Structure formats: structure tokens, C-alpha cells
Amino acid sequence: MSETHLEFYPAEKKELYALLKEQLTALTDGEPHVIPNLANASALIYDALSDVNWAGFYTVETDSSTGKEYLLLGPFQGKTACIRIPSGRGVCGTAMATGEIQLIKNVHEFPGHIACDSASNSEIVLPIYKEGKVVAVLDIDSPKLSRFDEEDKNGLQKLVEILEKACEF
């Protein structure tokens, strides 16, 4: 669990997300490549947020034989994870298919939840857009029920916006 660097981050969420926004802006400045930007973003988020057991990204890919889109595991911090997630399946696939943020207080009550880590109890997934299309999702899991709230949603959305501008998806 992410506990190593928490003493360096403010406990107040508004201050925390303002600092993360500054840090991610600096990390992505002048770097358009997706992989290093998503890798640094996942490390930053994992180190800064308390009660988090996974933070990472899935990118939207297209199956060449079927033409169907799916999510492919990208840079992350935490335990091993599901590699491919079909569009519309689980919390991540739902975020991809609907284009809407998924703030799930209890993943065990989410229809079709995919349990990559049985220790996860709550989750937030934010779609990442490029030219009006979902190109990736930011996924964060917690072993704590109701870990994420509107303040997390708003703060994380600001980080996603930085990635949308910085990365050449």
C-alpha cells in the first residue's frame, strides 16, 4: 500500500491536489510521449494518495481481427493487474464505453465488477480524451470502502486534463 511518501504531502485534499497539479505539470513539461508521462503520473498518484493499493492507466486499443475496442494495461503502480478489459465491462470498461467518471464506493456492488485484486473495495476511474474520443482511463483502487469522494474526483480530473494536453495519444 502507498504509505512511503505520505509525510511529504498535505493531508488536506484541496492542498494535495493543487500540489499534484504543479508536480504533474512540471513532470510532463515538454514531454509529449505517453508512456513516460503515464508512468510518472501513476507513480506520483500512488505515492501521494493514502489508502490506495493500485494507481494506473489503461489505453484504448482496437483488435485488428474484430475491430472491437478494448482497454490494454498501461503504466501503473501496485500489484499485477488485468491485461485486457473489454469495452463496457467492469468499472474501467464502463468508464471507457460511457465516457463518464466512475466513482464507486463499493466495487462488490458494481454489476460486472472485475476483481483484479480481491483486496480492492472502492475505485475511481476517469476517462482521458483526445479530440473528443476516450483514448485511455486513469484507474485508482483502494482497500477502503468509500475511499473516493467528489473532492478526489475534481482533483484527479485536473490531473487528467494535464495529461490530455501533454500527451500525444
PDB file of N, CA and C in Angstrom, residues 1-8 46-47:
ATOM      1  N   MET A   1       0.836  -1.180   0.000  1.00  0.00           N
ATOM      2  CA  MET A   1       0.000   0.000   0.000  1.00  0.00           C
ATOM      3  C   MET A   1       0.880   1.241   0.000  1.00  0.00           C
ATOM      4  N   SER A   2       0.378   2.288  -0.577  1.00  0.00           N
ATOM      5  CA  SER A   2       1.115   3.538  -0.727  1.00  0.00           C
ATOM      6  C   SER A   2       1.203   4.279   0.601  1.00  0.00           C
ATOM      7  N   GLU A   3       2.273   4.104   1.318  1.00  0.00           N
ATOM      8  CA  GLU A   3       2.451   4.788   2.599  1.00  0.00           C
ATOM      9  C   GLU A   3       3.829   5.422   2.711  1.00  0.00           C
ATOM     10  N   THR A   4       4.725   5.162   1.773  1.00  0.00           N
ATOM     11  CA  THR A   4       6.122   5.550   1.907  1.00  0.00           C
ATOM     12  C   THR A   4       6.378   7.050   1.918  1.00  0.00           C
ATOM     13  N   HIS A   5       5.681   7.823   1.111  1.00  0.00           N
ATOM     14  CA  HIS A   5       5.984   9.244   0.989  1.00  0.00           C
ATOM     15  C   HIS A   5       4.853  10.148   1.460  1.00  0.00           C
ATOM     16  N   LEU A   6       3.885   9.601   2.172  1.00  0.00           N
ATOM     17  CA  LEU A   6       2.720  10.385   2.562  1.00  0.00           C
ATOM     18  C   LEU A   6       3.076  11.577   3.438  1.00  0.00           C
ATOM     19  N   GLU A   7       4.158  11.479   4.213  1.00  0.00           N
ATOM     20  CA  GLU A   7       4.521  12.584   5.096  1.00  0.00           C
ATOM     21  C   GLU A   7       4.940  13.831   4.318  1.00  0.00           C
ATOM     22  N   PHE A   8       5.237  13.695   3.036  1.00  0.00           N
ATOM     23  CA  PHE A   8       5.639  14.824   2.196  1.00  0.00           C
ATOM     24  C   PHE A   8       4.451  15.525   1.548  1.00  0.00           C
ATOM     25  N   TYR A  46       0.219   7.327  -6.826  1.00  0.00           N
ATOM     26  CA  TYR A  46       0.357   6.209  -5.879  1.00  0.00           C
ATOM     27  C   TYR A  46       1.088   6.637  -4.613  1.00  0.00           C
ATOM     28  N   ASP A  47       2.127   7.454  -4.784  1.00  0.00           N
ATOM     29  CA  ASP A  47       2.901   7.925  -3.628  1.00  0.00           C
ATOM     30  C   ASP A  47       2.140   8.950  -2.795  1.00  0.00           C
TER      31      ASP A  47
END
